[in-house]
């Protein structure tokens, strides 16, 4: 994790949660600093929503502790925690107009009418919904409702704002725009955001810290750069930015560069902080954009395969090369020009610093 | 498209005729008869216009009847709300299997005639009945309670008869509740009680208000419960109308009573809706 000067605002300590026989969370530790934008990233069912609900107080953990500004809050009811949530379906009160929805928290606190009005007006301008006071939630679009949900949560000045896939129901274009606006809002207000998504792009675009979750555990936590460039596990590498996962046995190590031999050729990889042993087998990850393709090998280490697929996706050319052991390697290129055809045999190479060793945890322990 | 719609509209025409003939028709007949002159004999009246039937209702004996009916209807409705709302609420929160069992238990009594079920209440409430025997056995009372043929017995009978409608009306609206709204309200600082009042109650109000109408309107007319469980002590408008139709042989007066009852009940519903501002009453109106 990055070094932070700001104080810790939220801590989760060894949280476990079972629903019947299903272990949803298997011991989670998290430290969040003030003003951070933390994203819990993972596929559905990994326990990210449960984690959020435990922080909000809507779910009670089987074990572990939740600390908010240093105070244990596990036994505090949700209304007693200085935390607010933007729900996945927004959960706007259908029987109240926008004004009353946003003012709800203030009314409960018996804030005076004039102050309520002032703060609601401020919130509405913050989320760019001036003039919408009288509208009912049913008369609004998804994007507008979501802004109301954010305003309704933010008006209470929470220490931490929890957002459960708030952009999930919006179309792609609106989602991109809202990503930008949310991030801007968070920076402006300086409030800690804990954000849930299964979309790696969203996570990379918005977060200070990404926590990749899998099967009720944290797989890796770090800045977007760390997660992207130095994935610790093959799951993180393939989930964030879909890297290629390859296996091989180390044959030699020279100047921090390990040479591995796999079933389809030889591969180079920087050893970095790991202690790599000759003769052992390892897993490494290589990003699709870092692989170069040649008819004749240019480097000393390369693997060979046959091009089996070429498609143009999201402004990128996506090429699939099938290796002799039937595994597939995905390569991406900018633009549409690519000089090789389907069925051609090619050599794939990358610079040693573009590959990283993954799944090292168990291996390091062995030493 | 428009033509096709009209064609389908034609198909339901028989229903309109049926409604006109068998609902509106008798109503018009009833109103007309209420202005006719009674001539004593068995079910006899002559078509001479008179307002006597209406002025007769002003008689304190009959006015008392109306007041008693309204009092009973109000008491019944309030008690049915107090029992029925929590019942329907918690029923909607049961497991799917629990809901099915509950629903079954609520429906079972409807398989038996309501008259026969009322005789069941006599067996329970009478001096040497099930209730008194049970209370005596566990030593709660020395002398048997005289519940039967009293106001409480009528109230019990009314609640018993009308409670299922309230339960089902509340159940259906609680069942539709989006519970994430309650979570949102707690999250925004509401105590469980505040969340209930500002969110759950507000959103299930249509069901509750429907239940109120389904309870109040019939309770104005359920005369046989008062007759069977109240002995002759409690005379409701319903009993009075029935009495005038049969033993009293005064159809015009019975009709006038029925017209007034209908008008008063409609007025109540109108006022009620003005006060509650609920436009969408779960299926009715």
XYZ file of C-alpha atoms in Angstrom:
652
model
C 0.000 0.000 0.000
C 1.020 3.552 -0.624
C 2.454 5.660 2.149
C -0.210 8.059 3.396
C 0.094 11.122 5.574
C -3.633 11.443 6.187
C -5.224 9.790 9.230
C -6.961 6.445 9.064
C -10.737 6.844 8.844
C -11.910 3.270 8.509
C -10.438 -0.057 9.444
C -11.728 -3.561 8.922
C -10.080 -6.228 11.023
C -10.336 -9.865 10.102
C -13.995 -9.670 9.101
C -15.733 -12.964 8.432
C -19.327 -13.451 7.395
C -21.293 -16.615 6.729
C -24.744 -16.916 5.225
C -25.801 -20.333 6.445
C -23.072 -22.694 5.320
C -21.721 -20.302 2.703
C -18.608 -18.420 3.692
C -19.069 -15.037 2.079
C -16.150 -13.259 3.712
C -13.132 -15.201 4.914
C -11.135 -12.755 6.965
C -10.842 -9.293 5.479
C -8.466 -6.548 6.572
C -8.690 -3.072 5.154
C -7.295 0.302 6.122
C -8.754 3.397 4.508
C -7.294 6.868 4.912
C -9.176 10.120 4.916
C -10.091 11.421 1.484
C -9.168 8.242 -0.330
C -11.151 6.791 -3.178
C -11.061 3.065 -2.534
C -12.587 0.630 -4.984
C -13.536 -2.936 -4.174
C -13.208 -4.709 -7.476
C -14.395 -8.226 -8.129
C -16.858 -10.371 -10.032
C -20.355 -10.900 -8.678
C -20.551 -13.080 -5.604
C -17.046 -12.255 -4.386
C -18.410 -10.601 -1.230
C -17.879 -6.943 -2.089
C -21.467 -5.890 -1.415
C -21.444 -7.793 1.877
C -18.278 -5.940 2.883
C -19.990 -2.634 2.146
C -23.117 -3.624 4.066
C -21.016 -4.568 7.076
C -19.399 -1.128 7.009
C -22.836 0.497 6.724
C -24.191 -1.617 9.579
C -26.825 -3.349 7.477
C -25.115 -6.684 8.038
C -23.475 -8.023 11.181
C -20.130 -9.811 10.794
C -19.643 -13.251 12.357
C -16.212 -12.239 13.470
C -13.832 -9.287 13.304
C -14.209 -5.604 14.043
C -15.097 -2.434 12.155
C -13.345 0.730 13.322
C -14.638 4.104 12.240
C -12.270 6.930 13.170
C -10.648 4.556 15.605
C -13.862 3.627 17.422
C -15.358 0.141 17.171
C -18.786 0.397 15.523
C -19.649 -3.252 14.963
C -22.505 -3.089 17.456
C -23.779 0.312 16.360
C -27.031 0.462 14.389
C -26.718 1.895 10.866
C -28.375 5.176 11.877
C -25.703 5.733 14.523
C -22.756 5.506 12.121
C -21.436 8.509 10.299
C -21.483 6.583 7.057
C -23.945 6.865 4.180
C -24.688 4.605 1.274
C -25.632 5.085 -2.362
C -27.553 1.912 -3.076
C -27.290 -0.084 -6.239
C -30.934 0.523 -7.191
C -30.699 4.034 -5.638
C -33.516 3.181 -3.177
C -35.079 6.623 -3.533
C -38.284 7.012 -1.539
C -40.995 6.766 -4.194
C -43.530 8.672 -2.095
C -41.333 11.736 -1.683
C -40.236 14.314 -4.211
C -36.594 15.112 -4.859
C -36.499 17.816 -2.194
C -37.904 15.566 0.507
C -35.686 12.686 -0.514
C -32.568 14.795 -0.169
C -33.792 16.527 3.006
C -34.686 13.199 4.653
C -31.542 12.875 6.750
C -31.706 16.517 7.881
C -35.368 16.224 8.866
C -34.519 13.262 11.069
C -31.861 15.348 12.743
C -34.428 18.125 13.222
C -32.342 20.652 11.314
C -34.226 23.947 10.966
C -36.343 24.503 7.866
C -34.294 27.389 6.540
C -30.991 25.555 6.976
C -32.463 22.430 5.378
C -33.593 24.460 2.401
C -30.213 26.080 2.045
C -28.332 22.780 2.227
C -30.682 20.972 -0.155
C -30.330 23.803 -2.675
C -26.557 23.577 -2.350
C -26.648 19.816 -2.849
C -28.890 20.124 -5.887
C -26.492 22.533 -7.514
C -23.579 20.268 -6.596
C -25.167 17.371 -8.510
C -26.496 19.746 -11.195
C -30.163 19.166 -10.571
C -31.311 22.733 -9.891
C -35.038 23.140 -10.349
C -35.823 19.468 -9.809
C -37.096 19.908 -6.208
C -40.717 19.057 -6.993
C -40.064 16.065 -9.260
C -40.981 12.587 -8.114
C -38.348 9.849 -8.546
C -40.643 8.036 -10.990
C -40.504 11.054 -13.302
C -36.717 11.009 -13.615
C -34.154 9.189 -15.736
C -31.675 6.715 -14.296
C -28.836 9.227 -14.364
C -30.887 11.870 -12.579
C -32.084 9.430 -9.918
C -28.546 8.426 -9.261
C -27.583 12.064 -8.693
C -30.446 12.400 -6.227
C -29.218 9.288 -4.408
C -25.724 10.785 -4.156
C -27.057 14.137 -2.963
C -29.291 12.426 -0.391
C -26.299 10.588 1.049
C -23.825 13.479 0.884
C -26.059 16.026 2.605
C -25.402 14.250 5.920
C -21.670 15.017 5.635
C -20.660 11.388 6.101
C -17.110 10.465 7.062
C -17.262 7.730 4.479
C -19.562 7.432 1.482
C -20.285 3.890 0.360
C -21.295 3.389 -3.249
C -22.611 0.018 -4.401
C -22.161 -0.194 -8.177
C -23.826 3.196 -8.566
C -23.228 3.322 -12.306
C -24.257 -0.252 -13.023
C -27.687 0.598 -14.419
C -26.541 3.384 -16.715
C -25.585 3.142 -20.368
C -21.936 3.249 -21.370
C -21.727 6.893 -22.398
C -23.490 8.158 -19.294
C -21.344 5.862 -17.178
C -18.133 7.383 -18.509
C -19.447 10.876 -17.877
C -20.584 9.995 -14.360
C -17.214 8.376 -13.591
C -15.575 11.676 -14.320
C -18.133 13.679 -12.370
C -18.035 11.390 -9.351
C -14.282 11.594 -9.191
C -14.425 15.373 -9.491
C -17.039 15.525 -6.741
C -14.996 13.322 -4.452
C -11.888 15.467 -4.915
C -13.850 18.644 -4.324
C -15.508 17.415 -1.125
C -12.545 15.445 0.158
C -14.859 12.749 1.497
C -13.643 9.149 1.624
C -15.391 7.033 -0.992
C -15.636 3.270 -0.874
C -16.816 2.216 -4.261
C -17.918 -1.157 -5.504
C -17.660 -2.239 -9.096
C -16.990 -5.244 -11.267
C -15.733 -2.983 -14.040
C -11.938 -2.763 -14.071
C -11.970 0.332 -16.281
C -14.107 2.159 -13.742
C -11.778 1.066 -10.956
C -8.645 2.216 -12.761
C -10.158 5.545 -13.835
C -11.421 6.611 -10.442
C -9.525 4.995 -7.604
C -6.622 5.914 -5.384
C -6.608 2.362 -4.092
C -8.021 -0.715 -5.775
C -8.771 -3.797 -3.747
C -9.264 -6.860 -5.891
C -11.607 -9.335 -4.211
C -12.097 -12.987 -4.923
C -14.139 -15.597 -3.054
C -14.499 -13.521 0.095
C -10.841 -12.591 0.321
C -8.669 -9.712 -0.734
C -6.446 -10.846 -3.549
C -4.399 -7.650 -3.762
C -4.676 -4.037 -2.700
C -2.726 -1.173 -4.221
C -2.775 1.850 -6.480
C -4.123 1.329 -10.004
C -0.537 1.407 -11.317
C 0.621 -1.217 -8.836
C -2.339 -3.452 -9.598
C -1.886 -3.063 -13.321
C 1.889 -3.240 -13.581
C 2.662 -5.529 -10.669
C -0.209 -7.950 -10.243
C 0.571 -10.397 -7.483
C -1.622 -13.224 -8.678
C -2.706 -14.603 -12.016
C -6.308 -13.758 -11.041
C -5.499 -10.081 -10.575
C -3.438 -10.045 -13.754
C -6.223 -11.502 -15.846
C -9.097 -9.638 -14.128
C -7.496 -6.210 -14.359
C -6.523 -5.488 -17.934
C -6.785 -9.138 -18.964
C -3.127 -10.176 -19.064
C -1.902 -13.431 -20.564
C -0.871 -16.086 -18.094
C 2.031 -18.368 -19.123
C 3.969 -21.112 -17.358
C 7.543 -22.273 -17.653
C 10.622 -23.642 -15.887
C 13.560 -21.394 -15.137
C 16.661 -22.477 -17.032
C 19.001 -19.599 -16.222
C 19.145 -16.249 -14.404
C 21.297 -13.395 -15.701
C 21.350 -9.806 -14.424
C 17.945 -10.025 -12.740
C 16.439 -11.574 -15.832
C 15.135 -15.095 -15.662
C 14.895 -17.233 -18.759
C 12.094 -19.755 -18.695
C 11.356 -22.581 -21.030
C 7.734 -23.458 -21.645
C 6.028 -25.951 -23.901
C 5.995 -23.500 -26.841
C 9.303 -21.711 -26.578
C 11.378 -19.643 -24.192
C 10.358 -16.568 -22.226
C 12.147 -13.738 -20.432
C 11.043 -12.123 -17.197
C 12.564 -9.676 -14.682
C 13.035 -11.314 -11.281
C 12.329 -8.037 -9.418
C 11.980 -8.612 -5.700
C 11.494 -12.327 -5.964
C 14.073 -14.971 -5.336
C 13.863 -17.175 -8.348
C 15.358 -20.640 -8.280
C 16.726 -22.370 -11.326
C 14.860 -25.547 -12.181
C 11.618 -24.479 -10.546
C 8.499 -23.760 -12.508
C 6.755 -20.396 -12.300
C 3.748 -18.510 -13.636
C 4.133 -15.169 -15.333
C 1.800 -12.534 -16.713
C 2.287 -10.464 -19.857
C -0.023 -7.644 -20.981
C -1.554 -8.062 -24.407
C -0.266 -4.670 -25.600
C 3.353 -5.534 -24.697
C 3.671 -8.547 -26.960
C 5.228 -8.054 -30.375
C 4.560 -10.340 -33.297
C 7.128 -11.381 -35.935
C 7.284 -13.885 -38.729
C 10.946 -14.506 -37.880
C 12.112 -14.238 -34.310
C 14.066 -11.039 -33.510
C 14.885 -11.708 -29.882
C 16.570 -14.677 -28.278
C 13.437 -15.655 -26.315
C 10.158 -16.198 -28.091
C 7.194 -18.524 -28.231
C 5.493 -19.719 -31.382
C 1.881 -20.169 -32.351
C -0.707 -19.723 -35.068
C -3.007 -16.733 -35.506
C -6.576 -17.983 -35.085
C -8.643 -14.848 -34.628
C -8.597 -11.172 -35.550
C -11.270 -8.746 -34.416
C -11.704 -5.006 -33.972
C -12.974 -4.238 -30.482
C -13.314 -0.826 -28.856
C -10.821 0.941 -31.110
C -8.292 -1.844 -30.689
C -7.338 -4.750 -32.880
C -7.498 -7.973 -30.892
C -5.451 -10.882 -32.181
C -5.654 -14.380 -30.745
C -2.668 -16.667 -31.210
C -3.136 -20.327 -30.377
C -0.017 -22.049 -29.086
C 0.912 -25.645 -29.738
C -0.374 -26.667 -26.329
C -3.799 -25.259 -27.355
C -3.591 -22.361 -24.886
C -4.375 -18.917 -26.278
C -2.430 -15.677 -26.122
C -4.236 -12.397 -26.751
C -2.406 -9.488 -28.365
C -3.828 -5.993 -28.842
C -2.752 -3.325 -31.295
C -3.739 0.281 -31.855
C -5.451 0.931 -35.168
C -6.607 -1.514 -37.737
C -3.410 -2.355 -39.650
C -1.881 -5.720 -38.907
C 0.311 -7.421 -41.481
C -0.326 -11.041 -40.596
C -3.288 -13.204 -41.545
C -5.260 -15.881 -39.822
C -3.497 -19.228 -40.104
C 0.007 -17.744 -40.238
C 2.676 -19.095 -37.917
C 4.219 -16.312 -35.861
C 6.770 -15.698 -33.118
C 5.719 -13.787 -30.003
C 8.254 -11.764 -28.008
C 8.341 -9.256 -25.194
C 10.938 -7.353 -23.247
C 11.896 -8.949 -19.927
C 10.615 -5.920 -17.951
C 7.154 -6.300 -19.486
C 6.590 -9.668 -17.842
C 5.940 -10.215 -14.125
C 5.983 -13.281 -11.944
C 2.604 -13.987 -10.338
C 1.223 -16.427 -7.752
C 4.506 -16.225 -5.835
C 3.024 -16.228 -2.353
C 3.156 -19.950 -1.687
C 6.499 -20.274 -3.444
C 8.192 -17.612 -1.334
C 6.973 -19.310 1.815
C 8.613 -22.526 0.758
C 12.009 -20.949 1.052
C -56.054 -0.087 -33.845
C -58.902 2.124 -32.660
C -61.511 0.014 -34.444
C -60.120 -3.165 -33.007
C -60.351 -1.709 -29.528
C -63.979 -0.849 -30.075
C -64.656 -4.380 -31.227
C -63.232 -5.783 -28.004
C -65.272 -3.196 -26.162
C -68.420 -4.641 -27.707
C -67.590 -8.045 -26.242
C -67.986 -6.756 -22.702
C -71.298 -5.075 -23.473
C -73.324 -7.914 -21.908
C -71.549 -7.175 -18.644
C -72.727 -3.579 -18.788
C -76.280 -4.734 -19.424
C -76.010 -7.159 -16.537
C -74.754 -4.426 -14.231
C -77.488 -2.027 -15.294
C -80.205 -4.600 -14.974
C -79.276 -6.246 -11.701
C -77.438 -3.575 -9.760
C -78.572 -0.189 -10.944
C -82.122 -1.433 -11.579
C -82.829 -2.588 -8.006
C -81.213 0.563 -6.659
C -83.571 2.744 -8.682
C -86.463 0.552 -7.586
C -85.373 0.875 -3.946
C -85.149 4.655 -4.141
C -88.542 4.814 -5.815
C -90.166 2.564 -3.220
C -88.717 4.702 -0.444
C -91.029 7.515 -1.577
C -94.108 5.250 -1.800
C -96.916 5.055 0.726
C -97.184 2.048 2.979
C -100.667 0.637 3.297
C -100.155 -1.855 6.088
C -100.971 -5.222 4.489
C -98.425 -7.930 3.682
C -95.694 -6.247 1.617
C -98.214 -3.789 0.319
C -97.598 -0.223 -0.715
C -99.232 2.189 -3.095
C -97.464 4.485 -5.535
C -98.392 7.683 -3.777
C -95.519 10.081 -3.320
C -94.693 10.755 0.322
C -91.741 11.886 2.418
C -93.159 10.272 5.540
C -90.722 7.371 5.394
C -87.819 9.770 5.682
C -89.296 11.980 8.354
C -89.973 8.824 10.368
C -86.214 8.128 10.523
C -85.889 11.313 12.585
C -87.638 9.473 15.425
C -85.113 9.073 18.299
C -85.604 5.281 18.343
C -84.409 4.994 14.783
C -81.738 7.665 15.114
C -80.347 5.714 18.041
C -80.130 2.733 15.718
C -77.980 4.672 13.257
C -75.743 6.002 15.998
C -75.261 2.530 17.427
C -74.438 1.156 13.987
C -71.835 3.824 13.356
C -70.302 3.367 16.780
C -70.000 -0.355 16.262
C -68.586 0.100 12.754
C -65.965 2.548 14.023
C -64.996 0.348 16.965
C -64.784 -2.703 14.718
C -62.677 -0.888 12.142
C -60.243 0.498 14.697
C -59.752 -2.878 16.357
C -59.426 -4.646 13.024
C -56.723 -2.135 12.016
C -54.866 -2.643 15.290
C -54.942 -6.421 14.986
C -54.890 -6.786 11.210
C -52.002 -4.488 10.329
C -49.351 -6.176 12.496
C -50.740 -9.564 11.489
C -50.532 -8.807 7.758
C -47.138 -7.141 8.199
C -45.495 -10.061 9.939
C -47.219 -12.548 7.676
C -45.579 -10.888 4.670
C -42.206 -11.297 6.371
C -42.568 -15.052 6.846
C -40.704 -17.580 4.750
C -42.458 -18.606 1.522
C -43.594 -21.799 3.224
C -44.840 -19.912 6.291
C -46.793 -17.558 4.028
C -48.496 -20.484 2.318
C -49.510 -22.056 5.619
C -50.818 -18.738 6.948
C -52.750 -18.053 3.777
C -54.291 -21.509 4.016
C -55.281 -20.970 7.641
C -56.909 -17.663 6.772
C -58.841 -19.144 3.865
C -60.083 -22.283 5.638
C -62.928 -20.588 7.576
C -64.348 -19.276 4.308
C -65.176 -22.848 3.320
C -67.886 -22.896 5.961
C -70.984 -20.715 5.983
C -70.463 -17.600 8.057
C -73.734 -18.298 9.868
C -72.494 -21.669 11.078
C -69.214 -20.134 12.205
C -71.188 -17.646 14.288
C -72.935 -20.491 16.073
C -69.440 -21.713 16.818
C -68.857 -18.451 18.667
C -71.975 -19.085 20.765
C -70.468 -22.387 21.881
C -67.236 -20.627 22.784
C -68.731 -17.589 24.519
C -71.791 -18.933 26.333
C -71.861 -19.126 30.139
C -70.874 -22.783 30.238
C -68.922 -22.488 27.021
C -65.395 -23.299 25.972
C -63.922 -19.948 27.001
C -65.388 -19.857 30.489
C -64.509 -23.505 31.163
C -60.944 -22.882 30.070
C -60.549 -19.713 32.140
C -62.054 -21.420 35.171
C -59.787 -24.439 34.815
C -56.638 -22.336 34.816
C -58.099 -20.344 37.717
C -58.271 -16.912 36.128
C -61.942 -16.433 37.001
C -64.364 -17.661 39.696
C -67.667 -16.722 38.123
C -68.251 -17.295 34.405
C -68.049 -14.196 32.235
C -71.293 -13.144 30.623
C -69.903 -12.249 27.256
C -72.516 -13.776 25.022
C -75.518 -11.581 24.148
C -73.619 -8.410 24.950
C -71.817 -5.672 23.094
C -68.366 -7.321 23.407
C -69.712 -10.512 21.862
C -70.980 -8.563 18.852
C -67.641 -6.788 18.575
C -65.788 -10.102 18.718
C -68.050 -11.503 16.011
C -67.554 -8.448 13.793
C -63.786 -8.505 14.178
C -63.742 -12.209 13.485
C -65.755 -11.803 10.302
C -63.855 -8.826 8.896
C -60.289 -9.377 10.047
C -59.271 -11.579 7.069
C -59.999 -8.760 4.616
C -57.752 -6.387 6.508
C -55.003 -8.979 6.859
C -55.025 -9.779 3.163
C -55.138 -6.121 2.112
C -52.191 -5.253 4.350
C -50.331 -8.420 3.438
C -50.521 -7.710 -0.275
C -49.075 -4.233 0.122
C -46.359 -5.213 2.614
C -45.441 -8.071 0.301
C -44.704 -5.496 -2.431
C -42.463 -3.424 -0.155
C -38.959 -2.757 -1.364
C -37.034 -3.370 1.864
C -33.951 -1.616 0.551
C -35.925 1.593 1.139
C -36.066 0.801 4.836
C -32.332 0.109 4.791
C -31.806 3.432 3.029
C -33.830 5.214 5.668
C -31.854 3.563 8.492
C -28.660 4.427 6.655
C -29.739 8.075 6.510
C -30.222 8.205 10.259
C -33.710 6.869 10.983
C -34.347 4.743 14.064
C -36.330 1.546 13.393
C -39.489 3.339 14.571
C -38.845 6.423 12.433
C -38.099 4.245 9.417
C -41.372 2.415 9.955
C -43.446 5.587 10.192
C -41.787 7.524 7.366
C -41.270 4.684 4.920
C -42.961 1.353 5.632
C -46.250 2.731 6.920
C -46.433 5.372 4.188
C -45.818 2.836 1.454
C -48.221 0.237 2.837
C -50.908 2.823 3.554
C -52.871 2.011 0.383
C -53.291 -1.552 1.649
C -54.294 -0.383 5.109
C -56.800 2.126 3.732
C -58.270 -0.478 1.417
C -58.637 -2.740 4.443
C -60.389 0.053 6.321
C -62.994 0.411 3.594
C -63.363 -3.351 3.268
C -64.029 -3.429 7.023
C -66.074 -0.303 7.553
C -68.587 -0.705 4.733
C -69.655 -4.286 5.522
C -69.673 -3.603 9.270
C -72.450 -1.070 8.669
C -74.645 -3.785 7.285
C -73.696 -7.058 8.997
C -76.928 -7.323 10.972
C -76.970 -11.078 11.570
C -73.883 -10.950 13.778
C -75.589 -8.506 16.122
C -78.742 -10.614 15.969
C -77.029 -13.895 16.798
C -74.345 -12.818 19.254
C -76.046 -9.729 20.673
C -79.424 -11.223 21.459
C -81.986 -8.440 21.129
C -79.914 -5.862 22.955
C -78.185 -4.351 19.994
C -80.318 -3.280 17.078
C -78.347 -2.091 14.095
C -79.664 -0.403 10.983
C -79.180 -3.670 9.133
C -81.416 -5.517 11.583
C -83.951 -2.726 11.438
C -84.150 -2.867 7.652
C -84.521 -6.614 7.723
C -87.175 -6.312 10.391
C -89.183 -3.765 8.421
C -88.982 -5.939 5.315
C -90.186 -9.106 7.012
C -92.041 -8.809 10.287
C -92.821 -5.117 10.018
C -94.071 -5.445 6.468
C -93.152 -1.866 5.706
C -91.209 -1.904 2.457
C -91.200 1.834 1.843
C -89.728 2.497 5.293
C -87.142 -0.275 4.864
C -86.215 1.259 1.511
C -85.857 4.720 3.043
C -83.610 3.323 5.777
C -81.468 1.569 3.166
C -81.186 4.745 1.083
C -80.048 6.752 4.102
C -77.596 4.030 5.100
C -76.138 3.978 1.583
C -75.830 7.764 1.497
C -74.192 7.921 4.928
C -71.731 5.148 4.121
C -70.812 6.767 0.788
C -70.354 10.073 2.571
C -68.036 8.397 5.069
C -65.924 6.918 2.283
C -65.862 10.274 0.505
C -64.695 12.117 3.624
C -62.238 9.377 4.386
C -60.677 9.676 0.976
C -60.558 13.452 1.222
C -58.658 13.140 4.489
C -56.243 10.414 3.440
C -55.490 11.703 -0.099
C -54.828 8.204 -1.315
C -55.574 7.901 -4.988
C -54.557 4.338 -5.532
C -56.459 2.014 -3.223
C -55.105 -1.440 -4.012
C -57.559 -2.495 -6.665
C -60.782 -0.944 -5.434
C -62.102 2.364 -6.851
